[in-house]
XYZ file of C-alpha atoms in Angstrom:
539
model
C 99.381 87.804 104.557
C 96.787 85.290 105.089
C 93.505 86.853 107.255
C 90.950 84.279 108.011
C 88.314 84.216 110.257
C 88.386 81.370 112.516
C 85.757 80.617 115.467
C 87.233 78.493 118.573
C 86.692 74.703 118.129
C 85.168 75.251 114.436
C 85.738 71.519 112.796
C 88.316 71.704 110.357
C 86.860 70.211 106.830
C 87.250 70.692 102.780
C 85.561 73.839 102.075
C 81.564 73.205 101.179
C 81.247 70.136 102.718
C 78.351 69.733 105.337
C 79.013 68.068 108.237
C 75.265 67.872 109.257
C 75.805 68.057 112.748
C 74.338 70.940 115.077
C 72.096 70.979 118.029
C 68.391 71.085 117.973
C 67.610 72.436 120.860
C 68.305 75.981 119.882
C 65.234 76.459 117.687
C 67.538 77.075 114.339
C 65.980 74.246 112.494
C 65.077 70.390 112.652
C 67.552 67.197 112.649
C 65.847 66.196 109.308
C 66.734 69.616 107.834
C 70.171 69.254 108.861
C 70.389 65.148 107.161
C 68.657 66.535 104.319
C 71.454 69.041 103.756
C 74.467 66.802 104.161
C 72.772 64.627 101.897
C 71.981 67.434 99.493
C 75.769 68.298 99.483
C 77.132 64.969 99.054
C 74.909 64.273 95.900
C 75.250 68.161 94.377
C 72.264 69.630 95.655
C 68.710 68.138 96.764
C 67.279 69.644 93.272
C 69.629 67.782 90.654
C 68.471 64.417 93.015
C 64.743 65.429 92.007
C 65.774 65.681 88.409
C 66.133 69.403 88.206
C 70.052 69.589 87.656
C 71.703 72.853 87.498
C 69.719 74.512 90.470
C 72.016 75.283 93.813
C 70.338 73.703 96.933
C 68.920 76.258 99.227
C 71.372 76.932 101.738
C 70.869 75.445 104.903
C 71.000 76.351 108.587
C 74.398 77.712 108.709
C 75.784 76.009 111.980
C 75.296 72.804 109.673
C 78.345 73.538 108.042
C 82.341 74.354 109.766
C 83.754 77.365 108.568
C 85.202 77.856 105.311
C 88.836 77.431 104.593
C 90.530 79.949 102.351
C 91.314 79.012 98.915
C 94.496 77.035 97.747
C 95.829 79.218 95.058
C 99.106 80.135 92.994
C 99.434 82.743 94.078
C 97.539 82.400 97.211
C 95.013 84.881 98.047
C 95.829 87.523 100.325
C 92.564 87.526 102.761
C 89.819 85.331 103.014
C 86.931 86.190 105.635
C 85.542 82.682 106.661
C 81.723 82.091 107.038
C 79.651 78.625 106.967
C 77.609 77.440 104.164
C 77.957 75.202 101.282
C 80.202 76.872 99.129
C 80.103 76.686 95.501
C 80.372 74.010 92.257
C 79.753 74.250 88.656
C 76.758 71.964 87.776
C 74.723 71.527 84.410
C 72.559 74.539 84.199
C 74.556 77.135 86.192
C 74.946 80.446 84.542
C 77.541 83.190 83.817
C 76.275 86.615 83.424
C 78.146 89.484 83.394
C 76.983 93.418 84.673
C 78.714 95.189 81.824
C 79.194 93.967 78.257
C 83.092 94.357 78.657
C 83.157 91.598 80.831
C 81.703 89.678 77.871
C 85.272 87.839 77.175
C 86.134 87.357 80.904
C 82.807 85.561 80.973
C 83.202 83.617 77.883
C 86.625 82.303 78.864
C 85.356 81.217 82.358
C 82.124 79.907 81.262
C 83.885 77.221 78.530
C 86.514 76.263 81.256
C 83.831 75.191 83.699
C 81.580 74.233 81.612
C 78.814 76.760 82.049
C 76.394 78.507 80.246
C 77.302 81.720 78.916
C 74.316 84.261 79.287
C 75.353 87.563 79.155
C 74.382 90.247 80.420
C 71.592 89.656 82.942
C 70.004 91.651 85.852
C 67.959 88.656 87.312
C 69.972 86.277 89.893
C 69.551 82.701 89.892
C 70.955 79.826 92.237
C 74.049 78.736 90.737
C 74.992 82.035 88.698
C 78.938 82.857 89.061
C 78.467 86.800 87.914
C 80.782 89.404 86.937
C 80.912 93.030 87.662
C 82.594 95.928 87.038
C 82.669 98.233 90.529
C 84.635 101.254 89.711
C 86.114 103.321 92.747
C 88.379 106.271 92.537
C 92.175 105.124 93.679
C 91.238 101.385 93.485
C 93.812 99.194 92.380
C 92.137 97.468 89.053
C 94.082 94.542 89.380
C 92.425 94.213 92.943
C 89.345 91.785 93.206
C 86.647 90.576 96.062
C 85.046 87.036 95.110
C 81.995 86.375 97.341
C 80.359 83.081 97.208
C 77.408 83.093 99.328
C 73.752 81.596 99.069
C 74.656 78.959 96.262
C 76.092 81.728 94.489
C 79.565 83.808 93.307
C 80.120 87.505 92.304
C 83.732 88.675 91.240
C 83.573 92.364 91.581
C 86.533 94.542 90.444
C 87.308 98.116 89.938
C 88.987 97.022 86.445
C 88.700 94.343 83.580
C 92.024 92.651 84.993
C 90.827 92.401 88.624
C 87.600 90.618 87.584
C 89.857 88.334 85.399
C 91.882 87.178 88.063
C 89.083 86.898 90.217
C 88.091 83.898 87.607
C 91.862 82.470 88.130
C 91.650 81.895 91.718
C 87.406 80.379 91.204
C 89.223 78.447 88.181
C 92.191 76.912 90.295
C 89.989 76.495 93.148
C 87.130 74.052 91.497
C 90.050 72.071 89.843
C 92.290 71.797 93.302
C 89.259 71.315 95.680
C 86.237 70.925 93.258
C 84.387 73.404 95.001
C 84.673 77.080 95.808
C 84.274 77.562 99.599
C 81.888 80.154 101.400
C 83.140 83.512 102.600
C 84.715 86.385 100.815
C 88.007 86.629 99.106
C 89.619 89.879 99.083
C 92.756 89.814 96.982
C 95.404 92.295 94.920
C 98.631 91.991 93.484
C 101.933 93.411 95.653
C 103.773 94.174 92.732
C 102.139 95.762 89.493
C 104.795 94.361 86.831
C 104.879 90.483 86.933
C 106.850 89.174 84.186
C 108.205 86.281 81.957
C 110.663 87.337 79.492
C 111.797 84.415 76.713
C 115.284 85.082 74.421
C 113.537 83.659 71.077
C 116.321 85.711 69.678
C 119.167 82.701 70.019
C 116.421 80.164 70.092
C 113.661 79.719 67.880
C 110.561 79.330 69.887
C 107.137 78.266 67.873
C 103.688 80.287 67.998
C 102.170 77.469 69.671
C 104.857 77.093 72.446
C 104.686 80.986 72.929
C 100.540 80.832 73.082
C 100.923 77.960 75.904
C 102.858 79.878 77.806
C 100.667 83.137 77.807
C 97.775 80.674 78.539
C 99.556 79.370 81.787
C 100.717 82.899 82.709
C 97.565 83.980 82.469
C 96.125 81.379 84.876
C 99.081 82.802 87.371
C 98.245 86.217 87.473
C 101.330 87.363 85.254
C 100.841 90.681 83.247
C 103.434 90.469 81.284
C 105.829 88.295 78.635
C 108.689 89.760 77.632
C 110.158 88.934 74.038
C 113.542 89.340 73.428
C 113.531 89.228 69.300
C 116.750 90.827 67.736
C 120.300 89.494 68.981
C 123.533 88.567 67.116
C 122.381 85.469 66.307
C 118.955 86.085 64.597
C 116.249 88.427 63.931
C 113.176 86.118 64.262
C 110.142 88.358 63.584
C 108.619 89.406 59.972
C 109.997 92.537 59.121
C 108.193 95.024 56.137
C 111.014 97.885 56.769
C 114.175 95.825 56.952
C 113.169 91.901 55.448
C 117.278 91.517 54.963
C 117.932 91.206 58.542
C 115.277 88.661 59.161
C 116.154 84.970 60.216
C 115.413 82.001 57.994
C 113.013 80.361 61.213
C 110.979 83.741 62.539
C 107.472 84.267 63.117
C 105.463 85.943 60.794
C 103.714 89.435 61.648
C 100.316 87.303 61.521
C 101.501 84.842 64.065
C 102.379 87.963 66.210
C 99.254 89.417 65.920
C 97.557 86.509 67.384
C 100.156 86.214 70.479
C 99.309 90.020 71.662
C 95.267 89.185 70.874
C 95.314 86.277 72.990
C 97.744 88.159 75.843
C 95.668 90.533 75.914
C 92.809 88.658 76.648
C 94.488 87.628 79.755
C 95.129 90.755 80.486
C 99.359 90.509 80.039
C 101.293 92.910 77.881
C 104.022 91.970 75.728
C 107.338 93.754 76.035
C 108.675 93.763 72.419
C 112.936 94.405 73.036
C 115.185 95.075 70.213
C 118.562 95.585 72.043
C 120.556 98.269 71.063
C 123.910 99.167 70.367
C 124.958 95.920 71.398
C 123.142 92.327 70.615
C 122.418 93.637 67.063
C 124.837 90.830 65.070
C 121.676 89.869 62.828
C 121.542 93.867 61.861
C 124.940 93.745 61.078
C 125.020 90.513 59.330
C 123.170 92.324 56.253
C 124.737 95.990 57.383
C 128.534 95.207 57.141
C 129.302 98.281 57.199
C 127.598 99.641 60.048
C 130.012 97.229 62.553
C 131.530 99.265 65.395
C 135.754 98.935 64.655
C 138.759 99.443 66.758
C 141.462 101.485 66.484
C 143.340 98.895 64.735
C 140.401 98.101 62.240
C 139.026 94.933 64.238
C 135.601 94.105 63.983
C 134.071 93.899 67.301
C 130.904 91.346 67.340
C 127.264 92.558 67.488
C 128.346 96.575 68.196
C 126.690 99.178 65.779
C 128.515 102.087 65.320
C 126.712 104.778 67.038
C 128.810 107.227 65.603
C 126.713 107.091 62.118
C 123.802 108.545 61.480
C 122.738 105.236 59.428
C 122.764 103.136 62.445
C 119.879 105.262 64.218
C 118.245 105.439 61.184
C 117.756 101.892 60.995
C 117.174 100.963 64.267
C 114.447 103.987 64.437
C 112.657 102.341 61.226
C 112.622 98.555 63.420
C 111.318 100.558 66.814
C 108.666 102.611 64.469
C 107.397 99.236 62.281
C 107.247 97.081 65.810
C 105.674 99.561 67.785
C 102.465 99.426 65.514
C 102.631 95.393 66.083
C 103.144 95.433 69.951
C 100.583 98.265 71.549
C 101.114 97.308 74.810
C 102.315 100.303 76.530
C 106.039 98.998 77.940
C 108.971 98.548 75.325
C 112.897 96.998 76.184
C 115.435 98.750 74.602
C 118.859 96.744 75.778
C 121.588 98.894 75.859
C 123.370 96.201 77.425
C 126.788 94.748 77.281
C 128.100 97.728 74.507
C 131.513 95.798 73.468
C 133.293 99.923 73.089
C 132.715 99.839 77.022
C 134.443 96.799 78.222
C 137.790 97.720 77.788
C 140.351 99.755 80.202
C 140.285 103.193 77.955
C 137.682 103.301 75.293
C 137.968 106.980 74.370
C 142.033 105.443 72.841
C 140.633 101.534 71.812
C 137.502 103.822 69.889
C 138.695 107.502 68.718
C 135.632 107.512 66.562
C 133.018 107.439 68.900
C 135.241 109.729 71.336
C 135.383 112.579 68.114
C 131.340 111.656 68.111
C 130.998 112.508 71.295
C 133.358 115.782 71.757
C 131.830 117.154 68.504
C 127.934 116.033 69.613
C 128.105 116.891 73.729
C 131.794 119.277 74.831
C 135.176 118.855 74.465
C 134.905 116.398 77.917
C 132.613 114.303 76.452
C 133.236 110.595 76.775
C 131.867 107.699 75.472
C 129.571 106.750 77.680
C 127.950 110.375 77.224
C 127.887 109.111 73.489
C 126.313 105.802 74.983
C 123.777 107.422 77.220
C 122.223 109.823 74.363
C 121.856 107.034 71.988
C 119.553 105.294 74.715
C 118.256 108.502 74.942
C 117.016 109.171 71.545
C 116.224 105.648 71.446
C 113.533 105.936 74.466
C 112.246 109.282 72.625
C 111.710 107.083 69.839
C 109.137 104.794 71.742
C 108.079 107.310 73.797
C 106.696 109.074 70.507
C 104.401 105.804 70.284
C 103.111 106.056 74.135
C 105.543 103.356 74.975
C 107.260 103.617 78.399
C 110.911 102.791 78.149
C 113.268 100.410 79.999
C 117.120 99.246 79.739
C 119.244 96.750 81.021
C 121.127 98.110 84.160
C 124.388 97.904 82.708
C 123.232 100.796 80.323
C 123.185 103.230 82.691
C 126.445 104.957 83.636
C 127.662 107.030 86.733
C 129.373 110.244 86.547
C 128.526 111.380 82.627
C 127.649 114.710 81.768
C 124.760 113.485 80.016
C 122.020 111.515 82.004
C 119.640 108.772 81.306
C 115.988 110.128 81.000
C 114.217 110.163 84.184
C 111.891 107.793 83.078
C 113.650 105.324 81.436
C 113.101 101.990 84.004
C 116.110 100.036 84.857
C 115.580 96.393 84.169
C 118.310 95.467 87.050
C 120.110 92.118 86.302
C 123.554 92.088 86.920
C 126.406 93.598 89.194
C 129.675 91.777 87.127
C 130.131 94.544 84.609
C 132.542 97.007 84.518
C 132.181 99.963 86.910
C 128.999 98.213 88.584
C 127.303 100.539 90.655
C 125.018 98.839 93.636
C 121.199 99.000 92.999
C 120.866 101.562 95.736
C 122.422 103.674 93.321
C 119.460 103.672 90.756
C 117.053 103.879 93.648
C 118.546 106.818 94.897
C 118.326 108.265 91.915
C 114.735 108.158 92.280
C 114.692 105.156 89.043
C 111.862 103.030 89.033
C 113.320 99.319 88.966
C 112.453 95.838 87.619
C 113.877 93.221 89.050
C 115.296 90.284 86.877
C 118.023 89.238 89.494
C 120.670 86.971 87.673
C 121.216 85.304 90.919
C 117.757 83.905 90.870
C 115.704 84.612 87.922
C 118.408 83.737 84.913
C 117.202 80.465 83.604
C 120.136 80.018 80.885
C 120.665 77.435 78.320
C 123.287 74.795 78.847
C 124.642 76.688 81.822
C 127.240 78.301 80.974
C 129.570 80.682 83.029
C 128.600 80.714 86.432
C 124.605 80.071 85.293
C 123.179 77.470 86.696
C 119.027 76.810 86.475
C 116.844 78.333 89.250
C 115.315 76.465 91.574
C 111.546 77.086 92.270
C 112.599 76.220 96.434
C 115.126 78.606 96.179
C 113.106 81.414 94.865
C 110.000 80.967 97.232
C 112.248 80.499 100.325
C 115.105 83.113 99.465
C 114.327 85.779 97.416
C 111.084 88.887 97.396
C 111.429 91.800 94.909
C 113.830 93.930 96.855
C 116.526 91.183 96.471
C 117.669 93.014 93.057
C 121.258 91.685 93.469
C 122.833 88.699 94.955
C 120.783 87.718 97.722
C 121.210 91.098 99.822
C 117.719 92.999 100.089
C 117.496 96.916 99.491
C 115.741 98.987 102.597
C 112.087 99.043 102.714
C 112.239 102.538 101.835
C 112.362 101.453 98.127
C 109.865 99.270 97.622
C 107.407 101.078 96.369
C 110.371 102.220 93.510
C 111.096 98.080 92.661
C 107.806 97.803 90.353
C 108.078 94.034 90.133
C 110.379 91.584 88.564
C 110.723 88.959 85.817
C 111.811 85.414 84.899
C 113.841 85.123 81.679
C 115.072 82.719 79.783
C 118.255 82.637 77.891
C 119.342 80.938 75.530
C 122.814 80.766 75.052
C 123.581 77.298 73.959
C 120.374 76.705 72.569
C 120.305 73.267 71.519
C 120.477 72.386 75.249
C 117.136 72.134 75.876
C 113.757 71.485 73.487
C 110.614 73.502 74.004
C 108.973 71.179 76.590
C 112.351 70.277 78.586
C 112.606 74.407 78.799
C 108.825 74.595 79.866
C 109.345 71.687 81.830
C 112.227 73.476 83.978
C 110.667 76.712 84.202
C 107.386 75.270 85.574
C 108.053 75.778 89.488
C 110.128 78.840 89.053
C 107.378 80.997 86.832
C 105.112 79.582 90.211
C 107.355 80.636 92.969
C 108.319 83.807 91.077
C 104.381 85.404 91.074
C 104.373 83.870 94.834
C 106.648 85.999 95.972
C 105.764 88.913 93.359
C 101.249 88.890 94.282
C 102.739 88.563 98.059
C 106.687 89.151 98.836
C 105.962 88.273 102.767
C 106.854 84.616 104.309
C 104.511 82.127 102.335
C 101.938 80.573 104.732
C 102.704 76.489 102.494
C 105.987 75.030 102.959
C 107.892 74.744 99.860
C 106.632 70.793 99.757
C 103.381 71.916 100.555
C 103.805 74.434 97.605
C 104.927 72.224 95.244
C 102.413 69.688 95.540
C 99.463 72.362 95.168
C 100.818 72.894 92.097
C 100.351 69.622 90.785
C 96.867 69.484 92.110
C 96.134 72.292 90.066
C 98.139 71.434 86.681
């Protein structure tokens, strides 16, 4: 929620913009000192009209100028204590400087965006420096930020890296939506500490380039995360050393990789590598024949492994063991979605392989699903052997088995049509931590089909928070703390329905009213049109 200080009668005005009007009679300063000061603001400071551009006029009496006005930001900031003065613009001259030398690339980045000097690290303070520092505090969240801009100056202070970076979002999207940065302190941290974009290049062959845009504008959003779904039935589309047979004839090479985790991690987002499993692995299969899950009749059934053979977890283990050196981020999707031996009425008769598998590995009760749930098991100890923190699609999770999903295994909570769907209460009770990646909302699916039909950013920002995990019904309070975040995904099903820009194009306001609602889940303080046209201010 939006705190701002406001003083009765204080003129409303654009943030840094003198109104040179206050009374003389008080003894706080002279009617030419107060023209000289709206002047100085209109033409960018009294010093660059003497020549000396780059310098920060001194700041004048402060009852010369209204209060501030918070900042217009996706997302918006969550407090903003008013005070009068200028504010702050980047001029020619103005420095960055940074406290610690880790800042060095936050500085860099912001520097060449508004067109500053980069100088390093510095301990002297000039008019005009924006500086960056690293203030380290025992609980602090580090995504958490304050941004002061005071005396012609700005500090972004941050107990981590990622809070000082997304201190230089919200001065970035403020000097292009306002052109100035307005006086007062900003005192802002995300709600939610997973805020994700996940993209199905899997069915859909998405370029490098395309891929690096979108980290760039995620960044810019506060997003910490971009999902990529690589491996499906109907391609494999990254360069593999361990398995090259599987790989698709359009795929990005491991180089091309390599340079889409460097640049999301300089924005400060982790990418979520997901090679579904036993499901969604058609491309496997393609060059495996033999490892295709059969019925009891001999049919093929499309894109199942056959978890019953040892050679299907060996060669999914050598895919999660190469990838995991290529994608150190410290999350990792495993699927287990949609497993084609679990949509029919009796799959212990329609599979008797799997159900010997399971009697002979887990008891003479043992079902399938047991079967199911230990391959995602040995699966997430797989990843977890790499530091990697596991998740699975909800509909991978099974109620009353006699063997359990690892207690740490996240659900990634997207659906309540499958068979046997249990409510999301269910998870939470179980004391699961939860993404959300509501269907009903945050499915943007090629070509529509089904029941899909493209999210609306209005929708989103006026009907859904993070505890709306299915339909549009939330989960008590009580488990918010359990929903880590959520996550827009694309699909793409039909995926000659859309090019690259239409699908960037369409998921434009959506990605915007998604980390709205995910920085800050409460009522937004704009109106949705109000929303909408910030946005293009800022694009």
């Amino acid at each position: 929620m939006l705190i701002a200080a406001v003083a009765a009668g204080a003129l409303v005005a654009a943030s840094g913009v003198a109104l040179g009007i206050w009374a003389t009679s008080d003894g706080d300063g002279t009617s030419e000192e107060a023209t000289a000061a709206s002047s100085a603001d209109r033409t960018g400071g009294s010093d660059e009209a003497a020549g000396t551009a780059g310098r920060s006029p001194s700041p004048s009496p402060t009852r010369s100028y209204p209060l501030s006005r918070a900042p217009r930001t996706i997302p918006a900031v969550r407090e903003h204590t008013a005070e009068r003065g200028p504010g702050w613009r980047p001029a020619k001259g103005h420095r960055v400087v940074v406290a610690d030398p880790v800042l060095a690339d936050e500085g860099r980045l912001i520097a060449g965006e508004l067109g500053l000097a980069y100088a390093g690290e510095k301990d002297d303070r000039r008019a005009g420096d924006l500086r960056l520092e690293l203030n380290r505090g025992a609980g602090a969240n580090p995504e958490s930020y304050t941004m002061t801009v005071r005396g012609g100056r700005v500090t972004v202070s941050a107990p981590g890296e990622a809070g000082v970076f997304y201190g230089t979002r919200t001065l970035k999207q403020e000097i292009r939506g306002a052109g100035s940065a307005p006086e007062g302190v900003v005192r802002d941290e995300p709600a939610k500490q997973r805020r994700g974009f996940m993209l199905d290049m899997a069915r859909k062959h998405f370029s490098a380039g395309w891929i690096e845009d979108r980290i760039r504008e995620l960044g810019d959003l506060k997003f910490n995360e971009i999902g990529l779904h690589f491996s499906d039935d109907q391609g494999f589309r990254i360069e593999s050393d361990s398995h090259p047979e599987i790989v698709s004839p359009d795929h990005l090479t491991k180089a091309q990789v390599k340079k889409i985790v460097d640049l999301a991690e300089s924005r400060h987002i982790t990418v979520v590598p997901e090679i579904d499993s036993p499901g969604h692995l058609g491309a496997v299969i393609a060059a495996h024949p033999d490892l295709q899950l059969r019925n009891a009749d001999g049919g093929a059934v499309r894109g199942a492994i056959d978890i019953s053979k040892p050679e299907s977890a060996r060669i999914v283990d050598d895919l999660l063991n190469e990838f995991a050196g290529l994608f150190p981020g410290g999350q990792w999707h495993l699927g287990g979605d949609e497993y084609q031996a679990l949509v029919v009425s009796d799959p212990e008769a329609s599979f008797p392989g799997l159900a010997a598998a399971a009697r002979e590995k887990y008891g003479p009760g043992a079902t399938v699903e047991d079967l199911t749930t230990g391959w995602l098991n040995d699966r997430a100890a797989t990843v977890r052997a790499h530091d990697r923190t596991p998740r699975a699609w909800n509909d991978g999770f099974f109620r009353d088995t006699s063997v359990k999903a690892d207690e740490d295994i996240r659900v990634a909570y997207w659906t309540g049509k499958e068979i046997g769907a249990r409510q999301p209460a269910e998870y939470l009770s179980e004391g699961r931590e939860v993404v959300n990646y509501n269907d009903e909302f945050l499915y943007y699916v090629l070509g529509e089909p089904l029941t899909f039909v493209y999210p609306t950013g209005q929708r989103i920002y006026e009907q859904w928070n993070p505890r709306v995990l299915r339909g549009t019904t939330a989960v008590s309070e009580r488990h918010d703390e359990q929903i880590l975040g959520g996550s827009l995904a694309v699909w793409c099903d039909l995926p000659r329905s859309q090019t690259e820009e239409q699908v960037a194009a369409g998921i434009r306001m959506p990605l915007r009213a998604t980390v709205q609602k995910l920085w800050d889940p409460d009522r937004p303080e704009l109106s949705w049109s109000e929303f909408r046209a910030l946005a293009d201010r800022l694009d």
